[in-house]
Amino acid sequence: MHVLITGAGGHLGRKLFDTLESDPGYTVSGIDIRPVDHPDIHTADLSDDSTWTSLLKGVDVIVHLAGDREPAATWPSAIKHNMDATLTLYHHAVAMGVSRVVLASSNWIHGDKRFTHDALNSKTPPGPVNAYGMSKLFCERTGAYFAEHHELSVICLRIGWTQWTHDNQPGTHMAMGRWGQEMWLSDRDFLSGMRAAIDAKDVSFAALNLMSDNPGMRWDITETQQVIGYSPKDGSPAKITASIAFRSALKRLFAVWLPNYFTTRFPDW
């Protein structure tokens, strides 16, 4: 199986590239917007659809990790590097006979649920709170369209938190309090989930959570286990200190309670 990884020189992309490269069951190549010191990782900008499409020849599965990954991404960047680039990639994947795209989606699709008690799964209504989350929702919905109308298998993985720092170990150093800790995803669970999505049979379209098996979390991974056979090996309960609880309460006060109070009390303000 030939797997092409976009964003192959990035934090997650290179981990996946190296893992697949060491497995004789895969042929792996990559694309990255920046030069990477590897002969099979090619430099290309996905927003320029004239320079890279030949690299899709003979590819079975694209793992699409490229894009602006910052929650604070601006609208121009989210539109160009996430929405437009992914839409272009879907079109060329169909034209070149690629059978599946595994899309790196995001937990930010449910950003508005941080201070609720909603279970988070594929049936939970989306609520992006920033341009980044909105761009990932767009990529999911256009993926569903290509699955339905062009027979391109699309599996969207709403990836949890894989840290650049702290050797990606969970704990109180993680931002966003309980919300941040409960979306932790270990390196080996990330790789396991990606390989499960690459290898899964008979999946037309799916949007699935990809977190480690963290006790007490609101993200439902049973769908991920059932649909693609994901089998997480790690998990960590959130550790809530007094400082974390205080900062979370302040965030909730200013982000939820006060806006809701003024909207209810002064609907015309």
PDB file of C-alpha atoms in Angstrom:
ATOM      1  CA  MET A   1       0.000   0.000   0.000  1.00  0.00           C
ATOM      2  CA  HIS A   2       1.319   3.425  -0.971  1.00  0.00           C
ATOM      3  CA  VAL A   3       0.571   6.087   1.651  1.00  0.00           C
ATOM      4  CA  LEU A   4       1.306   9.748   1.008  1.00  0.00           C
ATOM      5  CA  ILE A   5       1.477  12.050   4.038  1.00  0.00           C
ATOM      6  CA  THR A   6       0.963  15.782   3.681  1.00  0.00           C
ATOM      7  CA  GLY A   7       2.744  17.815   6.324  1.00  0.00           C
ATOM      8  CA  ALA A   8       5.211  14.941   6.495  1.00  0.00           C
ATOM      9  CA  GLY A   9       7.949  17.094   8.021  1.00  0.00           C
ATOM     10  CA  GLY A  10       5.809  18.305  10.903  1.00  0.00           C
ATOM     11  CA  HIS A  11       5.522  17.190  14.501  1.00  0.00           C
ATOM     12  CA  LEU A  12       2.983  14.429  13.834  1.00  0.00           C
ATOM     13  CA  GLY A  13       3.719  13.886  10.176  1.00  0.00           C
ATOM     14  CA  ARG A  14       7.341  12.866  10.644  1.00  0.00           C
ATOM     15  CA  LYS A  15       6.449  10.438  13.449  1.00  0.00           C
ATOM     16  CA  LEU A  16       3.945   8.732  11.184  1.00  0.00           C
ATOM     17  CA  PHE A  17       6.259   8.849   8.163  1.00  0.00           C
ATOM     18  CA  ASP A  18       9.122   7.182  10.021  1.00  0.00           C
ATOM     19  CA  THR A  19       6.814   4.524  11.488  1.00  0.00           C
ATOM     20  CA  LEU A  20       5.323   3.560   8.124  1.00  0.00           C
ATOM     21  CA  GLU A  21       8.704   3.714   6.398  1.00  0.00           C
ATOM     22  CA  SER A  22      10.022   1.055   8.782  1.00  0.00           C
ATOM     23  CA  ASP A  23       7.116  -1.276   7.947  1.00  0.00           C
ATOM     24  CA  PRO A  24       7.643  -3.373   4.773  1.00  0.00           C
ATOM     25  CA  GLY A  25       3.864  -3.461   4.276  1.00  0.00           C
ATOM     26  CA  TYR A  26       3.825   0.182   3.198  1.00  0.00           C
ATOM     27  CA  THR A  27       5.402   2.419   0.618  1.00  0.00           C
ATOM     28  CA  VAL A  28       5.432   5.933   2.020  1.00  0.00           C
ATOM     29  CA  SER A  29       6.063   9.342   0.513  1.00  0.00           C
ATOM     30  CA  GLY A  30       5.373  12.840   1.714  1.00  0.00           C
ATOM     31  CA  ILE A  31       4.752  16.488   0.956  1.00  0.00           C
ATOM     32  CA  ASP A  32       5.716  19.429   3.129  1.00  0.00           C
ATOM     33  CA  ILE A  33       5.653  23.166   2.528  1.00  0.00           C
ATOM     34  CA  ARG A  34       9.195  23.411   3.915  1.00  0.00           C
ATOM     35  CA  PRO A  35      12.255  21.487   2.691  1.00  0.00           C
ATOM     36  CA  VAL A  36      12.815  18.231   4.596  1.00  0.00           C
ATOM     37  CA  ASP A  37      16.027  16.231   4.578  1.00  0.00           C
ATOM     38  CA  HIS A  38      14.506  13.076   3.112  1.00  0.00           C
ATOM     39  CA  PRO A  39      14.445  12.078  -0.575  1.00  0.00           C
ATOM     40  CA  ASP A  40      10.829  10.905  -0.417  1.00  0.00           C
ATOM     41  CA  ILE A  41       9.429  14.026   1.267  1.00  0.00           C
ATOM     42  CA  HIS A  42       8.851  16.570  -1.460  1.00  0.00           C
ATOM     43  CA  THR A  43       8.568  20.334  -1.067  1.00  0.00           C
ATOM     44  CA  ALA A  44       5.259  21.713  -2.298  1.00  0.00           C
ATOM     45  CA  ASP A  45       2.541  24.181  -1.334  1.00  0.00           C
ATOM     46  CA  LEU A  46      -0.870  22.527  -1.508  1.00  0.00           C
ATOM     47  CA  SER A  47      -2.481  25.901  -2.174  1.00  0.00           C
ATOM     48  CA  ASP A  48      -0.645  25.868  -5.535  1.00  0.00           C
ATOM     49  CA  ASP A  49      -2.369  23.051  -7.422  1.00  0.00           C
ATOM     50  CA  SER A  50       0.076  23.058 -10.340  1.00  0.00           C
ATOM     51  CA  THR A  51       3.199  21.763  -8.614  1.00  0.00           C
ATOM     52  CA  TRP A  52       2.390  18.616  -6.676  1.00  0.00           C
ATOM     53  CA  THR A  53      -0.443  16.644  -8.255  1.00  0.00           C
ATOM     54  CA  SER A  54       1.906  14.254 -10.067  1.00  0.00           C
ATOM     55  CA  LEU A  55       3.041  13.038  -6.645  1.00  0.00           C
ATOM     56  CA  LEU A  56      -0.377  11.366  -6.215  1.00  0.00           C
ATOM     57  CA  LYS A  57       0.291   8.872  -9.014  1.00  0.00           C
ATOM     58  CA  GLY A  58       0.015   5.337  -7.628  1.00  0.00           C
ATOM     59  CA  VAL A  59      -1.022   6.534  -4.155  1.00  0.00           C
ATOM     60  CA  ASP A  60      -3.660   4.460  -2.347  1.00  0.00           C
ATOM     61  CA  VAL A  61      -4.202   6.549   0.798  1.00  0.00           C
ATOM     62  CA  ILE A  62      -3.466  10.187   1.600  1.00  0.00           C
ATOM     63  CA  VAL A  63      -3.008  11.117   5.248  1.00  0.00           C
ATOM     64  CA  HIS A  64      -3.700  14.839   5.229  1.00  0.00           C
ATOM     65  CA  LEU A  65      -1.907  16.487   8.145  1.00  0.00           C
ATOM     66  CA  ALA A  66      -0.818  19.688   6.388  1.00  0.00           C
ATOM     67  CA  GLY A  67      -2.384  23.057   7.162  1.00  0.00           C
ATOM     68  CA  ASP A  68      -2.389  25.852   9.691  1.00  0.00           C
ATOM     69  CA  ARG A  69      -2.616  23.947  12.970  1.00  0.00           C
ATOM     70  CA  GLU A  70      -2.874  26.946  15.304  1.00  0.00           C
ATOM     71  CA  PRO A  71      -6.152  27.527  17.195  1.00  0.00           C
ATOM     72  CA  ALA A  72      -5.380  31.238  16.793  1.00  0.00           C
ATOM     73  CA  ALA A  73      -5.125  30.938  13.002  1.00  0.00           C
ATOM     74  CA  THR A  74      -6.396  33.987  11.142  1.00  0.00           C
ATOM     75  CA  TRP A  75      -9.311  33.688   8.739  1.00  0.00           C
ATOM     76  CA  PRO A  76      -7.111  34.304   5.654  1.00  0.00           C
ATOM     77  CA  SER A  77      -4.708  31.562   6.744  1.00  0.00           C
ATOM     78  CA  ALA A  78      -7.465  29.097   7.699  1.00  0.00           C
ATOM     79  CA  ILE A  79      -9.204  29.649   4.376  1.00  0.00           C
ATOM     80  CA  LYS A  80      -6.062  29.285   2.262  1.00  0.00           C
ATOM     81  CA  HIS A  81      -4.133  26.545   4.055  1.00  0.00           C
ATOM     82  CA  ASN A  82      -7.000  24.491   5.517  1.00  0.00           C
ATOM     83  CA  MET A  83     -10.188  25.003   3.505  1.00  0.00           C
ATOM     84  CA  ASP A  84      -8.948  25.753  -0.027  1.00  0.00           C
ATOM     85  CA  ALA A  85      -5.981  23.383   0.133  1.00  0.00           C
ATOM     86  CA  THR A  86      -8.090  20.477   1.408  1.00  0.00           C
ATOM     87  CA  LEU A  87     -10.822  21.030  -1.180  1.00  0.00           C
ATOM     88  CA  THR A  88      -8.165  21.026  -3.903  1.00  0.00           C
ATOM     89  CA  LEU A  89      -6.639  17.868  -2.460  1.00  0.00           C
ATOM     90  CA  TYR A  90     -10.008  16.057  -2.537  1.00  0.00           C
ATOM     91  CA  HIS A  91     -10.487  16.974  -6.201  1.00  0.00           C
ATOM     92  CA  HIS A  92      -7.036  15.737  -7.221  1.00  0.00           C
ATOM     93  CA  ALA A  93      -7.338  12.589  -5.088  1.00  0.00           C
ATOM     94  CA  VAL A  94     -10.444  11.614  -7.052  1.00  0.00           C
ATOM     95  CA  ALA A  95      -8.846  12.488 -10.395  1.00  0.00           C
ATOM     96  CA  MET A  96      -5.712  10.437  -9.606  1.00  0.00           C
ATOM     97  CA  GLY A  97      -7.583   7.362  -8.360  1.00  0.00           C
ATOM     98  CA  VAL A  98      -6.707   7.639  -4.667  1.00  0.00           C
ATOM     99  CA  SER A  99      -9.059   5.426  -2.667  1.00  0.00           C
ATOM    100  CA  ARG A 100      -9.004   7.163   0.737  1.00  0.00           C
ATOM    101  CA  VAL A 101      -8.134  10.396   2.490  1.00  0.00           C
ATOM    102  CA  VAL A 102      -7.490  10.291   6.232  1.00  0.00           C
ATOM    103  CA  LEU A 103      -8.067  13.856   7.390  1.00  0.00           C
ATOM    104  CA  ALA A 104      -6.516  15.374  10.482  1.00  0.00           C
ATOM    105  CA  SER A 105      -9.558  17.082  11.944  1.00  0.00           C
ATOM    106  CA  SER A 106      -9.706  18.636  15.401  1.00  0.00           C
ATOM    107  CA  ASN A 107     -11.399  18.661  18.793  1.00  0.00           C
ATOM    108  CA  TRP A 108     -11.932  22.405  18.188  1.00  0.00           C
ATOM    109  CA  ILE A 109     -15.025  21.453  16.180  1.00  0.00           C
ATOM    110  CA  HIS A 110     -16.684  21.179  19.600  1.00  0.00           C
ATOM    111  CA  GLY A 111     -14.963  24.209  21.111  1.00  0.00           C
ATOM    112  CA  ASP A 112     -18.241  25.608  22.422  1.00  0.00           C
ATOM    113  CA  LYS A 113     -18.796  22.503  24.583  1.00  0.00           C
ATOM    114  CA  ARG A 114     -15.888  23.111  26.970  1.00  0.00           C
ATOM    115  CA  PHE A 115     -18.083  24.231  29.853  1.00  0.00           C
ATOM    116  CA  THR A 116     -21.040  21.938  29.190  1.00  0.00           C
ATOM    117  CA  HIS A 117     -21.676  18.314  30.115  1.00  0.00           C
ATOM    118  CA  ASP A 118     -22.430  17.133  26.581  1.00  0.00           C
ATOM    119  CA  ALA A 119     -21.026  13.829  25.425  1.00  0.00           C
ATOM    120  CA  LEU A 120     -18.783  14.440  22.425  1.00  0.00           C
ATOM    121  CA  ASN A 121     -19.268  12.120  19.471  1.00  0.00           C
ATOM    122  CA  SER A 122     -20.161  12.214  15.787  1.00  0.00           C
ATOM    123  CA  LYS A 123     -23.793  13.084  16.580  1.00  0.00           C
ATOM    124  CA  THR A 124     -22.962  16.053  18.837  1.00  0.00           C
ATOM    125  CA  PRO A 125     -23.810  19.313  17.026  1.00  0.00           C
ATOM    126  CA  PRO A 126     -20.637  21.176  16.055  1.00  0.00           C
ATOM    127  CA  GLY A 127     -19.783  24.511  17.612  1.00  0.00           C
ATOM    128  CA  PRO A 128     -16.473  25.940  16.400  1.00  0.00           C
ATOM    129  CA  VAL A 129     -15.381  29.046  18.286  1.00  0.00           C
ATOM    130  CA  ASN A 130     -12.551  30.151  16.000  1.00  0.00           C
ATOM    131  CA  ALA A 131     -11.473  30.172  12.366  1.00  0.00           C
ATOM    132  CA  TYR A 132      -9.372  27.042  12.875  1.00  0.00           C
ATOM    133  CA  GLY A 133     -12.299  25.001  14.186  1.00  0.00           C
ATOM    134  CA  MET A 134     -14.560  26.300  11.423  1.00  0.00           C
ATOM    135  CA  SER A 135     -12.012  25.345   8.782  1.00  0.00           C
ATOM    136  CA  LYS A 136     -11.841  21.794  10.126  1.00  0.00           C
ATOM    137  CA  LEU A 137     -15.639  21.522  10.074  1.00  0.00           C
ATOM    138  CA  PHE A 138     -15.570  22.676   6.448  1.00  0.00           C
ATOM    139  CA  CYS A 139     -12.995  19.988   5.613  1.00  0.00           C
ATOM    140  CA  GLU A 140     -15.157  17.324   7.255  1.00  0.00           C
ATOM    141  CA  ARG A 141     -18.332  18.350   5.435  1.00  0.00           C
ATOM    142  CA  THR A 142     -16.643  18.591   2.051  1.00  0.00           C
ATOM    143  CA  GLY A 143     -15.120  15.177   2.760  1.00  0.00           C
ATOM    144  CA  ALA A 144     -18.630  13.807   3.326  1.00  0.00           C
ATOM    145  CA  TYR A 145     -19.653  15.278  -0.043  1.00  0.00           C
ATOM    146  CA  PHE A 146     -16.760  13.619  -1.883  1.00  0.00           C
ATOM    147  CA  ALA A 147     -17.525  10.322  -0.153  1.00  0.00           C
ATOM    148  CA  GLU A 148     -21.166  10.447  -1.219  1.00  0.00           C
ATOM    149  CA  HIS A 149     -20.797  11.798  -4.740  1.00  0.00           C
ATOM    150  CA  HIS A 150     -17.311  10.720  -5.850  1.00  0.00           C
ATOM    151  CA  GLU A 151     -16.793   7.420  -3.971  1.00  0.00           C
ATOM    152  CA  LEU A 152     -13.719   8.735  -2.173  1.00  0.00           C
ATOM    153  CA  SER A 153     -13.421   7.131   1.266  1.00  0.00           C
ATOM    154  CA  VAL A 154     -12.830   9.884   3.838  1.00  0.00           C
ATOM    155  CA  ILE A 155     -12.046   9.221   7.501  1.00  0.00           C
ATOM    156  CA  CYS A 156     -11.808  12.344   9.652  1.00  0.00           C
ATOM    157  CA  LEU A 157      -9.940  11.922  12.924  1.00  0.00           C
ATOM    158  CA  ARG A 158     -10.623  14.610  15.514  1.00  0.00           C
ATOM    159  CA  ILE A 159      -7.169  14.466  17.000  1.00  0.00           C
ATOM    160  CA  GLY A 160      -6.672  15.171  20.684  1.00  0.00           C
ATOM    161  CA  TRP A 161      -3.675  16.822  22.273  1.00  0.00           C
ATOM    162  CA  THR A 162      -0.255  15.510  21.288  1.00  0.00           C
ATOM    163  CA  GLN A 163       2.221  17.915  22.856  1.00  0.00           C
ATOM    164  CA  TRP A 164       5.430  19.222  21.386  1.00  0.00           C
ATOM    165  CA  THR A 165       6.846  19.545  24.905  1.00  0.00           C
ATOM    166  CA  HIS A 166       7.114  17.449  28.096  1.00  0.00           C
ATOM    167  CA  ASP A 167       7.787  14.344  25.973  1.00  0.00           C
ATOM    168  CA  ASN A 168       4.017  14.376  25.370  1.00  0.00           C
ATOM    169  CA  GLN A 169       3.329  13.211  28.902  1.00  0.00           C
ATOM    170  CA  PRO A 170      -0.010  14.192  30.500  1.00  0.00           C
ATOM    171  CA  GLY A 171      -0.312  16.301  33.641  1.00  0.00           C
ATOM    172  CA  THR A 172      -1.106  19.612  35.259  1.00  0.00           C
ATOM    173  CA  HIS A 173       1.289  21.490  32.952  1.00  0.00           C
ATOM    174  CA  MET A 174      -1.257  21.160  30.137  1.00  0.00           C
ATOM    175  CA  ALA A 175      -3.344  24.235  29.357  1.00  0.00           C
ATOM    176  CA  MET A 176      -7.163  24.482  29.418  1.00  0.00           C
ATOM    177  CA  GLY A 177      -7.562  22.637  32.703  1.00  0.00           C
ATOM    178  CA  ARG A 178      -9.678  19.488  32.696  1.00  0.00           C
ATOM    179  CA  TRP A 179     -10.649  20.061  29.066  1.00  0.00           C
ATOM    180  CA  GLY A 180      -7.025  20.031  27.961  1.00  0.00           C
ATOM    181  CA  GLN A 181      -5.927  17.053  30.014  1.00  0.00           C
ATOM    182  CA  GLU A 182      -8.871  14.875  29.019  1.00  0.00           C
ATOM    183  CA  MET A 183      -8.103  15.206  25.315  1.00  0.00           C
ATOM    184  CA  TRP A 184      -4.549  13.874  25.756  1.00  0.00           C
ATOM    185  CA  LEU A 185      -3.359  11.525  23.012  1.00  0.00           C
ATOM    186  CA  SER A 186      -0.184   9.521  23.483  1.00  0.00           C
ATOM    187  CA  ASP A 187       2.284   9.049  20.655  1.00  0.00           C
ATOM    188  CA  ARG A 188       1.652   5.339  20.307  1.00  0.00           C
ATOM    189  CA  ASP A 189      -2.133   5.811  20.355  1.00  0.00           C
ATOM    190  CA  PHE A 190      -1.799   8.485  17.673  1.00  0.00           C
ATOM    191  CA  LEU A 191       0.192   6.101  15.492  1.00  0.00           C
ATOM    192  CA  SER A 192      -2.180   3.223  16.239  1.00  0.00           C
ATOM    193  CA  GLY A 193      -5.215   5.314  15.344  1.00  0.00           C
ATOM    194  CA  MET A 194      -3.677   6.541  12.106  1.00  0.00           C
ATOM    195  CA  ARG A 195      -2.738   3.048  11.017  1.00  0.00           C
ATOM    196  CA  ALA A 196      -6.217   1.806  11.881  1.00  0.00           C
ATOM    197  CA  ALA A 197      -7.729   4.531   9.678  1.00  0.00           C
ATOM    198  CA  ILE A 198      -5.328   3.749   6.827  1.00  0.00           C
ATOM    199  CA  ASP A 199      -6.110   0.023   6.943  1.00  0.00           C
ATOM    200  CA  ALA A 200      -9.859   0.049   7.768  1.00  0.00           C
ATOM    201  CA  LYS A 201     -12.132  -1.774   5.337  1.00  0.00           C
ATOM    202  CA  ASP A 202     -15.514  -0.699   3.985  1.00  0.00           C
ATOM    203  CA  VAL A 203     -15.683   2.810   5.422  1.00  0.00           C
ATOM    204  CA  SER A 204     -17.204   5.424   3.125  1.00  0.00           C
ATOM    205  CA  PHE A 205     -17.185   8.352   5.537  1.00  0.00           C
ATOM    206  CA  ALA A 206     -16.605   8.737   9.260  1.00  0.00           C
ATOM    207  CA  ALA A 207     -15.797  11.558  11.692  1.00  0.00           C
ATOM    208  CA  LEU A 208     -14.228  10.028  14.779  1.00  0.00           C
ATOM    209  CA  ASN A 209     -12.546  11.115  18.001  1.00  0.00           C
ATOM    210  CA  LEU A 210      -8.901  10.145  18.454  1.00  0.00           C
ATOM    211  CA  MET A 211      -7.847  10.439  22.077  1.00  0.00           C
ATOM    212  CA  SER A 212      -6.176   8.032  24.457  1.00  0.00           C
ATOM    213  CA  ASP A 213      -8.492   6.121  26.780  1.00  0.00           C
ATOM    214  CA  ASN A 214      -8.541   8.821  29.462  1.00  0.00           C
ATOM    215  CA  PRO A 215     -10.805   7.953  32.427  1.00  0.00           C
ATOM    216  CA  GLY A 216     -13.727  10.333  32.825  1.00  0.00           C
ATOM    217  CA  MET A 217     -13.296  12.134  29.504  1.00  0.00           C
ATOM    218  CA  ARG A 218     -16.318  13.325  27.529  1.00  0.00           C
ATOM    219  CA  TRP A 219     -14.902  12.328  24.146  1.00  0.00           C
ATOM    220  CA  ASP A 220     -16.498   9.091  22.999  1.00  0.00           C
ATOM    221  CA  ILE A 221     -13.993   6.746  21.377  1.00  0.00           C
ATOM    222  CA  THR A 222     -16.281   3.703  21.165  1.00  0.00           C
ATOM    223  CA  GLU A 223     -17.219   4.728  17.620  1.00  0.00           C
ATOM    224  CA  THR A 224     -13.546   4.904  16.719  1.00  0.00           C
ATOM    225  CA  GLN A 225     -13.001   1.426  18.123  1.00  0.00           C
ATOM    226  CA  GLN A 226     -16.009  -0.016  16.301  1.00  0.00           C
ATOM    227  CA  VAL A 227     -15.594   1.684  12.915  1.00  0.00           C
ATOM    228  CA  ILE A 228     -11.842   1.398  12.331  1.00  0.00           C
ATOM    229  CA  GLY A 229     -10.708  -1.027  15.049  1.00  0.00           C
ATOM    230  CA  TYR A 230      -8.771   1.526  17.085  1.00  0.00           C
ATOM    231  CA  SER A 231      -7.267  -0.039  20.217  1.00  0.00           C
ATOM    232  CA  PRO A 232      -5.781   2.574  22.584  1.00  0.00           C
ATOM    233  CA  LYS A 233      -3.085   1.415  24.993  1.00  0.00           C
ATOM    234  CA  ASP A 234      -2.703   4.548  27.120  1.00  0.00           C
ATOM    235  CA  GLY A 235      -4.865   6.784  29.276  1.00  0.00           C
ATOM    236  CA  SER A 236      -4.557   9.278  32.103  1.00  0.00           C
ATOM    237  CA  PRO A 237      -7.181  10.865  34.383  1.00  0.00           C
ATOM    238  CA  ALA A 238      -7.216  14.642  34.660  1.00  0.00           C
ATOM    239  CA  LYS A 239      -5.451  16.053  37.711  1.00  0.00           C
ATOM    240  CA  ILE A 240      -7.220  19.178  38.925  1.00  0.00           C
ATOM    241  CA  THR A 241      -5.325  21.416  41.353  1.00  0.00           C
ATOM    242  CA  ALA A 242      -6.798  24.418  43.168  1.00  0.00           C
ATOM    243  CA  SER A 243      -5.004  26.720  40.735  1.00  0.00           C
ATOM    244  CA  ILE A 244      -6.441  24.901  37.713  1.00  0.00           C
ATOM    245  CA  ALA A 245      -9.942  24.984  39.210  1.00  0.00           C
ATOM    246  CA  PHE A 246      -9.665  28.730  39.903  1.00  0.00           C
ATOM    247  CA  ARG A 247      -8.413  29.580  36.408  1.00  0.00           C
ATOM    248  CA  SER A 248     -11.116  27.430  34.819  1.00  0.00           C
ATOM    249  CA  ALA A 249     -13.787  29.159  36.890  1.00  0.00           C
ATOM    250  CA  LEU A 250     -12.534  32.571  35.766  1.00  0.00           C
ATOM    251  CA  LYS A 251     -12.513  31.461  32.145  1.00  0.00           C
ATOM    252  CA  ARG A 252     -16.060  30.166  32.466  1.00  0.00           C
ATOM    253  CA  LEU A 253     -17.186  33.379  34.160  1.00  0.00           C
ATOM    254  CA  PHE A 254     -15.944  35.656  31.397  1.00  0.00           C
ATOM    255  CA  ALA A 255     -16.493  33.328  28.437  1.00  0.00           C
ATOM    256  CA  VAL A 256     -19.896  31.862  29.358  1.00  0.00           C
ATOM    257  CA  TRP A 257     -21.698  33.178  32.418  1.00  0.00           C
ATOM    258  CA  LEU A 258     -21.343  36.934  31.859  1.00  0.00           C
ATOM    259  CA  PRO A 259     -22.160  36.863  28.121  1.00  0.00           C
ATOM    260  CA  ASN A 260     -25.171  34.639  28.806  1.00  0.00           C
ATOM    261  CA  TYR A 261     -26.308  36.901  31.657  1.00  0.00           C
ATOM    262  CA  PHE A 262     -26.191  40.060  29.563  1.00  0.00           C
ATOM    263  CA  THR A 263     -27.799  38.342  26.571  1.00  0.00           C
ATOM    264  CA  THR A 264     -30.686  37.116  28.749  1.00  0.00           C
ATOM    265  CA  ARG A 265     -31.085  40.243  30.884  1.00  0.00           C
ATOM    266  CA  PHE A 266     -30.545  42.766  28.099  1.00  0.00           C
ATOM    267  CA  PRO A 267     -31.520  41.002  24.847  1.00  0.00           C
ATOM    268  CA  ASP A 268     -31.294  44.226  22.826  1.00  0.00           C
ATOM    269  CA  TRP A 269     -27.996  45.484  24.191  1.00  0.00           C
TER     270      TRP A 269
END
